[in-house]
Each structure stands twice: as structure tokens, then as C-alpha cells.
mmCIF file with all atom_site columns, C-alpha atoms in Angstrom:
data_model
loop_
_atom_site.group_PDB
_atom_site.id
_atom_site.type_symbol
_atom_site.label_atom_id
_atom_site.label_alt_id
_atom_site.label_comp_id
_atom_site.label_asym_id
_atom_site.label_entity_id
_atom_site.label_seq_id
_atom_site.pdbx_PDB_ins_code
_atom_site.Cartn_x
_atom_site.Cartn_y
_atom_site.Cartn_z
_atom_site.occupancy
_atom_site.B_iso_or_equiv
_atom_site.pdbx_formal_charge
_atom_site.auth_seq_id
_atom_site.auth_comp_id
_atom_site.auth_asym_id
_atom_site.auth_atom_id
_atom_site.pdbx_PDB_model_num
ATOM 1   C CA . ASP A 1 1   ? 2.559   17.370  -5.206  1.00 69.00 ? 425 ASP A CA 1
ATOM 2   C CA . GLN A 1 2   ? 3.345   13.575  -5.496  1.00 80.00 ? 426 GLN A CA 1
ATOM 3   C CA . GLN A 1 3   ? 6.465   12.419  -3.280  1.00 93.00 ? 427 GLN A CA 1
ATOM 4   C CA . VAL A 1 4   ? 7.227   8.474   -5.742  1.00 96.00 ? 428 VAL A CA 1
ATOM 5   C CA . LYS A 1 5   ? 6.622   8.742   -8.643  1.00 96.00 ? 429 LYS A CA 1
ATOM 6   C CA . GLN A 1 6   ? 5.927   5.542   -11.562 1.00 97.00 ? 430 GLN A CA 1
ATOM 7   C CA . ASN A 1 7   ? 6.260   7.487   -14.841 1.00 92.00 ? 431 ASN A CA 1
ATOM 8   C CA . SER A 1 8   ? 5.813   3.992   -17.113 1.00 95.00 ? 432 SER A CA 1
ATOM 9   C CA . PRO A 1 9   ? 1.668   3.532   -16.497 1.00 95.00 ? 433 PRO A CA 1
ATOM 10  C CA . SER A 1 10  ? 2.602   -0.292  -17.773 1.00 97.00 ? 434 SER A CA 1
ATOM 11  C CA . LEU A 1 11  ? 5.055   -2.639  -19.375 1.00 97.00 ? 435 LEU A CA 1
ATOM 12  C CA . SER A 1 12  ? 4.796   -5.687  -21.633 1.00 98.00 ? 436 SER A CA 1
ATOM 13  C CA . VAL A 1 13  ? 7.553   -8.608  -21.470 1.00 98.00 ? 437 VAL A CA 1
ATOM 14  C CA . GLN A 1 14  ? 8.033   -11.501 -23.311 1.00 98.00 ? 438 GLN A CA 1
ATOM 15  C CA . GLU A 1 15  ? 7.799   -14.579 -20.889 1.00 98.00 ? 439 GLU A CA 1
ATOM 16  C CA . GLY A 1 16  ? 11.839  -15.426 -19.536 1.00 98.00 ? 440 GLY A CA 1
ATOM 17  C CA . ARG A 1 17  ? 12.745  -11.908 -20.375 1.00 98.00 ? 441 ARG A CA 1
ATOM 18  C CA . ILE A 1 18  ? 13.996  -9.477  -17.574 1.00 98.00 ? 442 ILE A CA 1
ATOM 19  C CA . SER A 1 19  ? 11.089  -7.095  -16.324 1.00 98.00 ? 443 SER A CA 1
ATOM 20  C CA . ILE A 1 20  ? 12.117  -3.295  -15.197 1.00 98.00 ? 444 ILE A CA 1
ATOM 21  C CA . LEU A 1 21  ? 10.655  -1.436  -13.039 1.00 98.00 ? 445 LEU A CA 1
ATOM 22  C CA . ASN A 1 22  ? 11.280  2.335   -11.859 1.00 98.00 ? 446 ASN A CA 1
ATOM 23  C CA . CYS A 1 23  ? 10.788  4.443   -9.384  1.00 98.00 ? 447 CYS A CA 1
ATOM 24  C CA . ASP A 1 24  ? 11.641  7.910   -8.203  1.00 98.00 ? 448 ASP A CA 1
ATOM 25  C CA . TYR A 1 25  ? 10.782  10.014  -5.343  1.00 97.00 ? 449 TYR A CA 1
ATOM 26  C CA . THR A 1 26  ? 11.672  13.296  -4.081  1.00 96.00 ? 450 THR A CA 1
ATOM 27  C CA . ASN A 1 27  ? 10.943  12.799  -0.174  1.00 92.00 ? 451 ASN A CA 1
ATOM 28  C CA . SER A 1 28  ? 15.153  12.340  1.510   1.00 92.00 ? 452 SER A CA 1
ATOM 29  C CA . MET A 1 29  ? 13.437  11.541  4.725   1.00 89.00 ? 453 MET A CA 1
ATOM 30  C CA . PHE A 1 30  ? 12.610  7.814   3.256   1.00 92.00 ? 454 PHE A CA 1
ATOM 31  C CA . ASP A 1 31  ? 14.748  5.457   4.475   1.00 89.00 ? 455 ASP A CA 1
ATOM 32  C CA . TYR A 1 32  ? 12.229  2.486   3.833   1.00 92.00 ? 456 TYR A CA 1
ATOM 33  C CA . PHE A 1 33  ? 11.551  1.326   0.352   1.00 95.00 ? 457 PHE A CA 1
ATOM 34  C CA . LEU A 1 34  ? 8.820   -1.280  -0.158  1.00 95.00 ? 458 LEU A CA 1
ATOM 35  C CA . TRP A 1 35  ? 7.255   -3.128  -3.715  1.00 97.00 ? 459 TRP A CA 1
ATOM 36  C CA . TYR A 1 36  ? 4.143   -4.293  -3.965  1.00 97.00 ? 460 TYR A CA 1
ATOM 37  C CA . LYS A 1 37  ? 2.198   -6.510  -6.323  1.00 97.00 ? 461 LYS A CA 1
ATOM 38  C CA . LYS A 1 38  ? -1.616  -6.171  -6.609  1.00 97.00 ? 462 LYS A CA 1
ATOM 39  C CA . TYR A 1 39  ? -3.969  -8.884  -8.688  1.00 96.00 ? 463 TYR A CA 1
ATOM 40  C CA . PRO A 1 40  ? -7.840  -7.218  -9.519  1.00 93.00 ? 464 PRO A CA 1
ATOM 41  C CA . ALA A 1 41  ? -9.941  -7.085  -6.116  1.00 91.00 ? 465 ALA A CA 1
ATOM 42  C CA . GLU A 1 42  ? -7.018  -8.380  -3.400  1.00 95.00 ? 466 GLU A CA 1
ATOM 43  C CA . GLY A 1 43  ? -5.059  -5.846  -1.392  1.00 96.00 ? 467 GLY A CA 1
ATOM 44  C CA . PRO A 1 44  ? -2.204  -5.380  -2.136  1.00 97.00 ? 468 PRO A CA 1
ATOM 45  C CA . THR A 1 45  ? 0.513   -7.664  -1.730  1.00 96.00 ? 469 THR A CA 1
ATOM 46  C CA . PHE A 1 46  ? 4.092   -7.365  -0.165  1.00 95.00 ? 470 PHE A CA 1
ATOM 47  C CA . LEU A 1 47  ? 7.606   -8.463  -2.629  1.00 96.00 ? 471 LEU A CA 1
ATOM 48  C CA . ILE A 1 48  ? 10.069  -6.671  -1.480  1.00 96.00 ? 472 ILE A CA 1
ATOM 49  C CA . SER A 1 49  ? 11.983  -4.046  0.202   1.00 94.00 ? 473 SER A CA 1
ATOM 50  C CA . ILE A 1 50  ? 15.504  -2.442  1.006   1.00 94.00 ? 474 ILE A CA 1
ATOM 51  C CA . SER A 1 51  ? 16.783  0.146   3.747   1.00 92.00 ? 475 SER A CA 1
ATOM 52  C CA . SER A 1 52  ? 17.962  3.079   2.137   1.00 92.00 ? 476 SER A CA 1
ATOM 53  C CA . ILE A 1 53  ? 21.540  2.051   3.605   1.00 92.00 ? 477 ILE A CA 1
ATOM 54  C CA . LYS A 1 54  ? 21.673  -1.182  0.780   1.00 94.00 ? 478 LYS A CA 1
ATOM 55  C CA . ASP A 1 55  ? 22.051  -0.273  -2.818  1.00 96.00 ? 479 ASP A CA 1
ATOM 56  C CA . LYS A 1 56  ? 20.299  -3.477  -3.591  1.00 97.00 ? 480 LYS A CA 1
ATOM 57  C CA . ASN A 1 57  ? 18.609  -6.180  -2.660  1.00 97.00 ? 481 ASN A CA 1
ATOM 58  C CA . GLU A 1 58  ? 17.633  -10.224 -3.809  1.00 97.00 ? 482 GLU A CA 1
ATOM 59  C CA . ASP A 1 59  ? 14.905  -12.549 -2.791  1.00 96.00 ? 483 ASP A CA 1
ATOM 60  C CA . GLY A 1 60  ? 14.763  -15.573 -5.959  1.00 97.00 ? 484 GLY A CA 1
ATOM 61  C CA . ARG A 1 61  ? 12.947  -13.923 -9.756  1.00 98.00 ? 485 ARG A CA 1
ATOM 62  C CA . PHE A 1 62  ? 13.220  -10.318 -7.239  1.00 98.00 ? 486 PHE A CA 1
ATOM 63  C CA . THR A 1 63  ? 15.895  -7.862  -7.418  1.00 98.00 ? 487 THR A CA 1
ATOM 64  C CA . VAL A 1 64  ? 15.637  -4.197  -5.712  1.00 98.00 ? 488 VAL A CA 1
ATOM 65  C CA . PHE A 1 65  ? 18.391  -1.370  -6.905  1.00 98.00 ? 489 PHE A CA 1
ATOM 66  C CA . LEU A 1 66  ? 18.372  1.404   -4.838  1.00 98.00 ? 490 LEU A CA 1
ATOM 67  C CA . ASN A 1 67  ? 20.299  4.627   -6.661  1.00 97.00 ? 491 ASN A CA 1
ATOM 68  C CA . LYS A 1 68  ? 20.168  7.655   -3.126  1.00 96.00 ? 492 LYS A CA 1
ATOM 69  C CA . SER A 1 69  ? 22.033  9.858   -5.270  1.00 95.00 ? 493 SER A CA 1
ATOM 70  C CA . ALA A 1 70  ? 19.530  9.807   -7.966  1.00 97.00 ? 494 ALA A CA 1
ATOM 71  C CA . LYS A 1 71  ? 16.998  9.365   -5.827  1.00 97.00 ? 495 LYS A CA 1
ATOM 72  C CA . HIS A 1 72  ? 15.934  6.277   -8.041  1.00 98.00 ? 496 HIS A CA 1
ATOM 73  C CA . LEU A 1 73  ? 14.648  2.296   -7.452  1.00 97.00 ? 497 LEU A CA 1
ATOM 74  C CA . SER A 1 74  ? 14.424  0.183   -9.927  1.00 98.00 ? 498 SER A CA 1
ATOM 75  C CA . LEU A 1 75  ? 12.850  -3.819  -9.192  1.00 98.00 ? 499 LEU A CA 1
ATOM 76  C CA . HIS A 1 76  ? 14.246  -6.375  -11.760 1.00 98.00 ? 500 HIS A CA 1
ATOM 77  C CA . ILE A 1 77  ? 11.755  -10.061 -11.987 1.00 98.00 ? 501 ILE A CA 1
ATOM 78  C CA . VAL A 1 78  ? 14.609  -12.513 -14.152 1.00 98.00 ? 502 VAL A CA 1
ATOM 79  C CA . PRO A 1 79  ? 13.079  -14.673 -15.692 1.00 98.00 ? 503 PRO A CA 1
ATOM 80  C CA . SER A 1 80  ? 9.341   -13.086 -16.046 1.00 98.00 ? 504 SER A CA 1
ATOM 81  C CA . GLN A 1 81  ? 6.823   -15.599 -16.142 1.00 98.00 ? 505 GLN A CA 1
ATOM 82  C CA . PRO A 1 82  ? 3.121   -14.575 -16.537 1.00 97.00 ? 506 PRO A CA 1
ATOM 83  C CA . GLY A 1 83  ? 1.757   -15.127 -13.511 1.00 97.00 ? 507 GLY A CA 1
ATOM 84  C CA . ASP A 1 84  ? 3.578   -12.566 -12.560 1.00 98.00 ? 508 ASP A CA 1
ATOM 85  C CA . SER A 1 85  ? 1.320   -9.798  -14.347 1.00 98.00 ? 509 SER A CA 1
ATOM 86  C CA . ALA A 1 86  ? 0.186   -7.695  -11.581 1.00 98.00 ? 510 ALA A CA 1
ATOM 87  C CA . VAL A 1 87  ? 0.252   -4.079  -11.198 1.00 97.00 ? 511 VAL A CA 1
ATOM 88  C CA . TYR A 1 88  ? 3.234   -3.517  -9.220  1.00 98.00 ? 512 TYR A CA 1
ATOM 89  C CA . PHE A 1 89  ? 3.443   -0.506  -6.712  1.00 97.00 ? 513 PHE A CA 1
ATOM 90  C CA . CYS A 1 90  ? 6.201   1.404   -5.228  1.00 97.00 ? 514 CYS A CA 1
ATOM 91  C CA . ALA A 1 91  ? 6.254   2.641   -1.939  1.00 96.00 ? 515 ALA A CA 1
ATOM 92  C CA . ALA A 1 92  ? 8.579   4.649   0.520   1.00 94.00 ? 516 ALA A CA 1
ATOM 93  C CA . SER A 1 93  ? 8.422   4.348   4.174   1.00 89.00 ? 517 SER A CA 1
ATOM 94  C CA . TRP A 1 94  ? 8.920   7.188   6.694   1.00 81.00 ? 518 TRP A CA 1
ATOM 95  C CA . GLY A 1 95  ? 8.852   8.409   10.206  1.00 80.00 ? 519 GLY A CA 1
ATOM 96  C CA . TYR A 1 96  ? 6.251   7.913   14.138  1.00 80.00 ? 520 TYR A CA 1
ATOM 97  C CA . GLY A 1 97  ? 4.070   4.977   12.087  1.00 82.00 ? 521 GLY A CA 1
ATOM 98  C CA . ASN A 1 98  ? 5.952   3.181   10.238  1.00 86.00 ? 522 ASN A CA 1
ATOM 99  C CA . LYS A 1 99  ? 3.594   5.395   7.281   1.00 89.00 ? 523 LYS A CA 1
ATOM 100 C CA . LEU A 1 100 ? 3.969   4.028   3.682   1.00 92.00 ? 524 LEU A CA 1
ATOM 101 C CA . VAL A 1 101 ? 3.171   6.183   0.389   1.00 94.00 ? 525 VAL A CA 1
ATOM 102 C CA . PHE A 1 102 ? 2.463   5.485   -3.129  1.00 96.00 ? 526 PHE A CA 1
ATOM 103 C CA . GLY A 1 103 ? 3.843   6.004   -6.834  1.00 96.00 ? 527 GLY A CA 1
ATOM 104 C CA . ALA A 1 104 ? 0.718   5.024   -9.069  1.00 96.00 ? 528 ALA A CA 1
ATOM 105 C CA . GLY A 1 105 ? 1.851   2.075   -9.756  1.00 97.00 ? 529 GLY A CA 1
ATOM 106 C CA . THR A 1 106 ? 2.882   0.057   -13.161 1.00 97.00 ? 530 THR A CA 1
ATOM 107 C CA . ILE A 1 107 ? 1.170   -2.342  -14.647 1.00 97.00 ? 531 ILE A CA 1
ATOM 108 C CA . LEU A 1 108 ? 3.130   -5.548  -15.694 1.00 98.00 ? 532 LEU A CA 1
ATOM 109 C CA . ARG A 1 109 ? 1.694   -8.021  -18.681 1.00 98.00 ? 533 ARG A CA 1
ATOM 110 C CA . VAL A 1 110 ? 3.750   -10.803 -19.434 1.00 98.00 ? 534 VAL A CA 1
ATOM 111 C CA . LYS A 1 111 ? 2.845   -12.905 -22.739 1.00 97.00 ? 535 LYS A CA 1
ATOM 112 C CA . SER A 1 112 ? 3.859   -16.345 -22.965 1.00 93.00 ? 536 SER A CA 1
ATOM 113 C CA . ASN B 2 1   ? -4.731  -17.124 11.112  1.00 69.00 ? 502 ASN B CA 1
ATOM 114 C CA . ALA B 2 2   ? -7.032  -14.502 8.811   1.00 81.00 ? 503 ALA B CA 1
ATOM 115 C CA . GLY B 2 3   ? -4.364  -12.411 8.224   1.00 94.00 ? 504 GLY B CA 1
ATOM 116 C CA . VAL B 2 4   ? -6.287  -8.874  7.835   1.00 97.00 ? 505 VAL B CA 1
ATOM 117 C CA . THR B 2 5   ? -9.940  -9.383  6.477   1.00 97.00 ? 506 THR B CA 1
ATOM 118 C CA . GLN B 2 6   ? -12.732 -6.168  6.164   1.00 98.00 ? 507 GLN B CA 1
ATOM 119 C CA . THR B 2 7   ? -16.356 -5.470  5.663   1.00 97.00 ? 508 THR B CA 1
ATOM 120 C CA . PRO B 2 8   ? -18.268 -5.510  4.281   1.00 97.00 ? 509 PRO B CA 1
ATOM 121 C CA . LYS B 2 9   ? -17.303 -6.234  0.728   1.00 96.00 ? 510 LYS B CA 1
ATOM 122 C CA . PHE B 2 10  ? -19.055 -4.279  -1.392  1.00 96.00 ? 511 PHE B CA 1
ATOM 123 C CA . ARG B 2 11  ? -21.331 -1.237  -0.451  1.00 96.00 ? 512 ARG B CA 1
ATOM 124 C CA . VAL B 2 12  ? -23.313 0.803   -1.985  1.00 97.00 ? 513 VAL B CA 1
ATOM 125 C CA . LEU B 2 13  ? -24.896 4.751   -0.776  1.00 97.00 ? 514 LEU B CA 1
ATOM 126 C CA . LYS B 2 14  ? -27.354 7.372   -1.055  1.00 97.00 ? 515 LYS B CA 1
ATOM 127 C CA . THR B 2 15  ? -25.231 10.985  -0.396  1.00 98.00 ? 516 THR B CA 1
ATOM 128 C CA . GLY B 2 16  ? -25.513 12.112  3.171   1.00 97.00 ? 517 GLY B CA 1
ATOM 129 C CA . GLN B 2 17  ? -25.732 8.699   4.530   1.00 97.00 ? 518 GLN B CA 1
ATOM 130 C CA . SER B 2 18  ? -23.462 6.987   6.364   1.00 96.00 ? 519 SER B CA 1
ATOM 131 C CA . MET B 2 19  ? -22.102 3.544   7.068   1.00 96.00 ? 520 MET B CA 1
ATOM 132 C CA . THR B 2 20  ? -18.625 1.882   9.233   1.00 97.00 ? 521 THR B CA 1
ATOM 133 C CA . LEU B 2 21  ? -16.522 -0.211  7.702   1.00 98.00 ? 522 LEU B CA 1
ATOM 134 C CA . LEU B 2 22  ? -14.999 -2.477  9.288   1.00 97.00 ? 523 LEU B CA 1
ATOM 135 C CA . CYS B 2 23  ? -11.317 -3.948  9.675   1.00 98.00 ? 524 CYS B CA 1
ATOM 136 C CA . ALA B 2 24  ? -9.776  -6.456  11.595  1.00 98.00 ? 525 ALA B CA 1
ATOM 137 C CA . GLN B 2 25  ? -6.235  -7.981  12.551  1.00 97.00 ? 526 GLN B CA 1
ATOM 138 C CA . ASP B 2 26  ? -4.911  -11.871 13.649  1.00 96.00 ? 527 ASP B CA 1
ATOM 139 C CA . MET B 2 27  ? -1.423  -11.143 14.025  1.00 94.00 ? 528 MET B CA 1
ATOM 140 C CA . ASN B 2 28  ? -1.315  -8.710  17.124  1.00 94.00 ? 529 ASN B CA 1
ATOM 141 C CA . HIS B 2 29  ? -0.140  -5.919  15.337  1.00 93.00 ? 530 HIS B CA 1
ATOM 142 C CA . GLU B 2 30  ? -0.414  -2.717  16.945  1.00 94.00 ? 531 GLU B CA 1
ATOM 143 C CA . TYR B 2 31  ? 0.358   -0.952  14.013  1.00 94.00 ? 532 TYR B CA 1
ATOM 144 C CA . MET B 2 32  ? -3.392  0.261   11.697  1.00 96.00 ? 533 MET B CA 1
ATOM 145 C CA . TYR B 2 33  ? -4.092  1.862   8.837   1.00 97.00 ? 534 TYR B CA 1
ATOM 146 C CA . TRP B 2 34  ? -6.399  3.252   6.476   1.00 98.00 ? 535 TRP B CA 1
ATOM 147 C CA . TYR B 2 35  ? -6.365  3.556   2.965   1.00 98.00 ? 536 TYR B CA 1
ATOM 148 C CA . ARG B 2 36  ? -7.993  4.811   -0.347  1.00 98.00 ? 537 ARG B CA 1
ATOM 149 C CA . GLN B 2 37  ? -7.516  4.071   -4.264  1.00 97.00 ? 538 GLN B CA 1
ATOM 150 C CA . ASP B 2 38  ? -8.652  5.690   -6.578  1.00 94.00 ? 539 ASP B CA 1
ATOM 151 C CA . PRO B 2 39  ? -8.438  4.734   -10.721 1.00 87.00 ? 540 PRO B CA 1
ATOM 152 C CA . GLY B 2 40  ? -4.624  6.372   -11.581 1.00 84.00 ? 541 GLY B CA 1
ATOM 153 C CA . MET B 2 41  ? -3.616  7.503   -8.525  1.00 86.00 ? 542 MET B CA 1
ATOM 154 C CA . GLY B 2 42  ? -1.576  4.822   -5.446  1.00 89.00 ? 543 GLY B CA 1
ATOM 155 C CA . LEU B 2 43  ? -2.929  4.441   -2.202  1.00 95.00 ? 544 LEU B CA 1
ATOM 156 C CA . ARG B 2 44  ? -3.113  7.562   -0.167  1.00 96.00 ? 545 ARG B CA 1
ATOM 157 C CA . LEU B 2 45  ? -3.763  7.638   3.504   1.00 96.00 ? 546 LEU B CA 1
ATOM 158 C CA . ILE B 2 46  ? -6.475  8.315   5.430   1.00 97.00 ? 547 ILE B CA 1
ATOM 159 C CA . HIS B 2 47  ? -6.148  7.883   9.057   1.00 97.00 ? 548 HIS B CA 1
ATOM 160 C CA . TYR B 2 48  ? -3.936  5.515   11.483  1.00 96.00 ? 549 TYR B CA 1
ATOM 161 C CA . SER B 2 49  ? -3.295  3.843   14.523  1.00 96.00 ? 550 SER B CA 1
ATOM 162 C CA . VAL B 2 50  ? -0.862  3.294   16.238  1.00 93.00 ? 551 VAL B CA 1
ATOM 163 C CA . GLY B 2 51  ? -1.954  1.527   19.018  1.00 94.00 ? 552 GLY B CA 1
ATOM 164 C CA . GLU B 2 52  ? -5.010  0.756   20.734  1.00 95.00 ? 553 GLU B CA 1
ATOM 165 C CA . GLY B 2 53  ? -7.651  3.682   21.310  1.00 95.00 ? 554 GLY B CA 1
ATOM 166 C CA . THR B 2 54  ? -4.686  5.881   19.423  1.00 95.00 ? 555 THR B CA 1
ATOM 167 C CA . THR B 2 55  ? -5.512  7.381   15.780  1.00 97.00 ? 556 THR B CA 1
ATOM 168 C CA . ALA B 2 56  ? -3.885  10.731  13.968  1.00 96.00 ? 557 ALA B CA 1
ATOM 169 C CA . LYS B 2 57  ? -5.001  11.827  9.911   1.00 96.00 ? 558 LYS B CA 1
ATOM 170 C CA . GLY B 2 58  ? -2.627  10.829  7.264   1.00 94.00 ? 559 GLY B CA 1
ATOM 171 C CA . GLU B 2 59  ? -2.818  12.521  3.761   1.00 93.00 ? 560 GLU B CA 1
ATOM 172 C CA . VAL B 2 60  ? -6.786  12.467  3.357   1.00 96.00 ? 561 VAL B CA 1
ATOM 173 C CA . PRO B 2 61  ? -8.708  12.827  6.227   1.00 97.00 ? 562 PRO B CA 1
ATOM 174 C CA . ASP B 2 62  ? -11.076 15.291  5.147   1.00 97.00 ? 563 ASP B CA 1
ATOM 175 C CA . GLY B 2 63  ? -14.496 13.588  5.259   1.00 97.00 ? 564 GLY B CA 1
ATOM 176 C CA . TYR B 2 64  ? -13.548 10.119  7.223   1.00 98.00 ? 565 TYR B CA 1
ATOM 177 C CA . ASN B 2 65  ? -13.260 9.259   10.900  1.00 97.00 ? 566 ASN B CA 1
ATOM 178 C CA . VAL B 2 66  ? -11.663 6.527   12.602  1.00 98.00 ? 567 VAL B CA 1
ATOM 179 C CA . SER B 2 67  ? -11.761 4.617   16.170  1.00 98.00 ? 568 SER B CA 1
ATOM 180 C CA . ARG B 2 68  ? -9.845  1.604   17.801  1.00 97.00 ? 569 ARG B CA 1
ATOM 181 C CA . LEU B 2 69  ? -11.240 0.537   20.454  1.00 95.00 ? 570 LEU B CA 1
ATOM 182 C CA . LYS B 2 70  ? -9.376  -2.988  20.785  1.00 96.00 ? 571 LYS B CA 1
ATOM 183 C CA . LYS B 2 71  ? -6.027  -3.970  19.083  1.00 96.00 ? 572 LYS B CA 1
ATOM 184 C CA . GLN B 2 72  ? -7.809  -6.319  16.176  1.00 97.00 ? 573 GLN B CA 1
ATOM 185 C CA . ASN B 2 73  ? -9.795  -3.626  14.776  1.00 98.00 ? 574 ASN B CA 1
ATOM 186 C CA . PHE B 2 74  ? -9.809  -0.773  12.805  1.00 98.00 ? 575 PHE B CA 1
ATOM 187 C CA . LEU B 2 75  ? -13.055 1.263   11.886  1.00 98.00 ? 576 LEU B CA 1
ATOM 188 C CA . LEU B 2 76  ? -13.055 3.617   9.252   1.00 98.00 ? 577 LEU B CA 1
ATOM 189 C CA . GLY B 2 77  ? -16.490 5.770   9.507   1.00 98.00 ? 578 GLY B CA 1
ATOM 190 C CA . LEU B 2 78  ? -18.500 8.094   7.094   1.00 96.00 ? 579 LEU B CA 1
ATOM 191 C CA . GLU B 2 79  ? -20.642 10.433  8.607   1.00 92.00 ? 580 GLU B CA 1
ATOM 192 C CA . SER B 2 80  ? -22.646 11.936  5.341   1.00 96.00 ? 581 SER B CA 1
ATOM 193 C CA . ALA B 2 81  ? -20.937 10.037  2.517   1.00 96.00 ? 582 ALA B CA 1
ATOM 194 C CA . ALA B 2 82  ? -19.782 12.227  -1.588  1.00 97.00 ? 583 ALA B CA 1
ATOM 195 C CA . PRO B 2 83  ? -19.619 10.949  -4.173  1.00 97.00 ? 584 PRO B CA 1
ATOM 196 C CA . SER B 2 84  ? -16.081 11.876  -4.128  1.00 97.00 ? 585 SER B CA 1
ATOM 197 C CA . GLN B 2 85  ? -15.421 9.101   -1.915  1.00 97.00 ? 586 GLN B CA 1
ATOM 198 C CA . THR B 2 86  ? -16.524 6.209   -4.204  1.00 97.00 ? 587 THR B CA 1
ATOM 199 C CA . SER B 2 87  ? -13.636 4.463   -4.283  1.00 97.00 ? 588 SER B CA 1
ATOM 200 C CA . VAL B 2 88  ? -11.555 0.661   -3.125  1.00 97.00 ? 589 VAL B CA 1
ATOM 201 C CA . TYR B 2 89  ? -10.814 1.301   0.734   1.00 98.00 ? 590 TYR B CA 1
ATOM 202 C CA . PHE B 2 90  ? -7.879  -0.896  1.805   1.00 98.00 ? 591 PHE B CA 1
ATOM 203 C CA . CYS B 2 91  ? -6.929  -1.558  5.512   1.00 98.00 ? 592 CYS B CA 1
ATOM 204 C CA . ALA B 2 92  ? -3.776  -2.569  6.751   1.00 97.00 ? 593 ALA B CA 1
ATOM 205 C CA . SER B 2 93  ? -1.730  -3.841  10.270  1.00 96.00 ? 594 SER B CA 1
ATOM 206 C CA . SER B 2 94  ? 2.525   -3.260  10.555  1.00 93.00 ? 595 SER B CA 1
ATOM 207 C CA . TYR B 2 95  ? 4.570   -4.326  13.422  1.00 87.00 ? 596 TYR B CA 1
ATOM 208 C CA . ARG B 2 96  ? 5.606   -1.401  15.930  1.00 79.00 ? 597 ARG B CA 1
ATOM 209 C CA . ALA B 2 97  ? 9.407   -1.568  15.223  1.00 70.00 ? 598 ALA B CA 1
ATOM 210 C CA . ARG B 2 98  ? 11.210  0.162   12.463  1.00 69.00 ? 599 ARG B CA 1
ATOM 211 C CA . GLY B 2 99  ? 12.974  -2.100  10.273  1.00 69.00 ? 600 GLY B CA 1
ATOM 212 C CA . MET B 2 100 ? 12.814  -3.765  7.096   1.00 64.00 ? 601 MET B CA 1
ATOM 213 C CA . VAL B 2 101 ? 10.228  -6.494  8.083   1.00 67.00 ? 602 VAL B CA 1
ATOM 214 C CA . ALA B 2 102 ? 8.659   -3.895  10.310  1.00 65.00 ? 603 ALA B CA 1
ATOM 215 C CA . ASP B 2 103 ? 7.572   -1.540  8.029   1.00 75.00 ? 604 ASP B CA 1
ATOM 216 C CA . THR B 2 104 ? 5.520   -4.444  5.579   1.00 87.00 ? 605 THR B CA 1
ATOM 217 C CA . GLN B 2 105 ? 2.617   -3.304  6.214   1.00 93.00 ? 606 GLN B CA 1
ATOM 218 C CA . TYR B 2 106 ? 0.048   -6.730  5.248   1.00 95.00 ? 607 TYR B CA 1
ATOM 219 C CA . PHE B 2 107 ? -3.325  -5.502  3.399   1.00 97.00 ? 608 PHE B CA 1
ATOM 220 C CA . GLY B 2 108 ? -7.015  -6.582  3.406   1.00 97.00 ? 609 GLY B CA 1
ATOM 221 C CA . PRO B 2 109 ? -8.334  -7.477  0.083   1.00 97.00 ? 610 PRO B CA 1
ATOM 222 C CA . GLY B 2 110 ? -10.890 -3.866  -0.098  1.00 97.00 ? 611 GLY B CA 1
ATOM 223 C CA . THR B 2 111 ? -13.682 -2.697  -0.158  1.00 97.00 ? 612 THR B CA 1
ATOM 224 C CA . ARG B 2 112 ? -15.146 -0.923  -2.902  1.00 97.00 ? 613 ARG B CA 1
ATOM 225 C CA . LEU B 2 113 ? -17.606 1.989   -2.072  1.00 97.00 ? 614 LEU B CA 1
ATOM 226 C CA . THR B 2 114 ? -19.788 3.794   -4.850  1.00 97.00 ? 615 THR B CA 1
ATOM 227 C CA . VAL B 2 115 ? -21.641 6.364   -3.893  1.00 97.00 ? 616 VAL B CA 1
ATOM 228 C CA . LEU B 2 116 ? -25.263 8.152   -5.619  1.00 97.00 ? 617 LEU B CA 1
#
């Protein structure tokens, strides 16, 4: 039973355009949501997060939107750059111990 | 400041052999975690620790044991390795208090384990 789902295995975008990565979740107990970026042969690195009491958080080119009623969040990257090409994981945090539940990831390719 | 380090980076085992993966962090984080990542799947939590001397089971704990004898170290053990444990293992750490910054986990570079 996947509690965090990323239904698009891959996404290809032209440099300079917007990249939109989507994530759905099922557990109402999740109270923080995070996006991680991962390059091959490296560990995931934190990108941006959002609390369940907010609906938007921005950090430079990256914006995360949260729609609690739909149990859906999305990551917008504007403008997309070739260096953004990586695997993006959506994760949700809950409960004691700050445990994270991860989606399967979306491979983003930004073409120059 | 090295962050989170993992030893070894690569390992090949035969079925039935045992090994220990070491994770070390220098950020004075209270919480530490072990995940595994398999193709087509996200990271899955194996075990975690909320402080020195404590451990707890995650989503996929079977076949693994852990110990946290020192705050900065978190060890993952495989007593009798099986081919199903072929995976990439990631260690992570975070602050204790809840909150946007505290929920951020910092990951090591991973250990690629193959069990033949």
C-alpha cells in the first residue's frame, strides 16, 4: 500500500521552460512534505519542504504547492536548467521520530 | 564538516555471510535512519534511532539489526545475507524537534550491496 505516489516515472522539459512534478498521498496524518533531488551514485539532497498548514512555499526557482483537500502536492521549477536533470523524490513526514515515507521518484531531464 | 558518511561504499557478499554497515554524522543530530532503495521504488525505512542507545523498527526491518552505541554512529547489520537484500543502503540523520527544518533529513552517499 503506497502512501506516497509519484505517478510519472519520467518527465522531459526544454531548458528555460517550467517543470512540474506531481505527488499524491493517502495518509492524512502526514504533516510535513519534502522534495529531495538525487544524482546518480549520490545520496538524496534536500530541496524544499512545506508544512501541512501552508499551501505554498517558494525558494528561488523552486515552488511547492500543497492541496490538502486533494491530498496532492507539486513542485514547480522555473526556469528549468540542464543541471536540474536528476531524480526527484517526494516524501512525507509524520509522527515521533520524524519518519519519512518516499514516493518512487520522477526522473527529470532538462534538454538544452 | 563531513556531514553524513557511510562505510563501505561497495560490498559483495555471498548468501549467508554477515556484515556491518557504518554510518557516522558530525552534525550532532539526535535522530538517525537506515533506508534501502531498490529499482523503481522510493527509499524504504529499515530502522531508525531517536537517540543514543535507542532503536526502532521501520517499514522493512526483517533480516536487519541496528545499534546506536554512540550518538554520532548508527550501525546496520546483516546476520545472514540473502539475495533479496541486494540494494543501495542510505543512512540519514536529522534534528529532534518537529518543524520544517527539523524534519529535513541529511543523507549519506550510500552503500551498494550485492548478495550472490
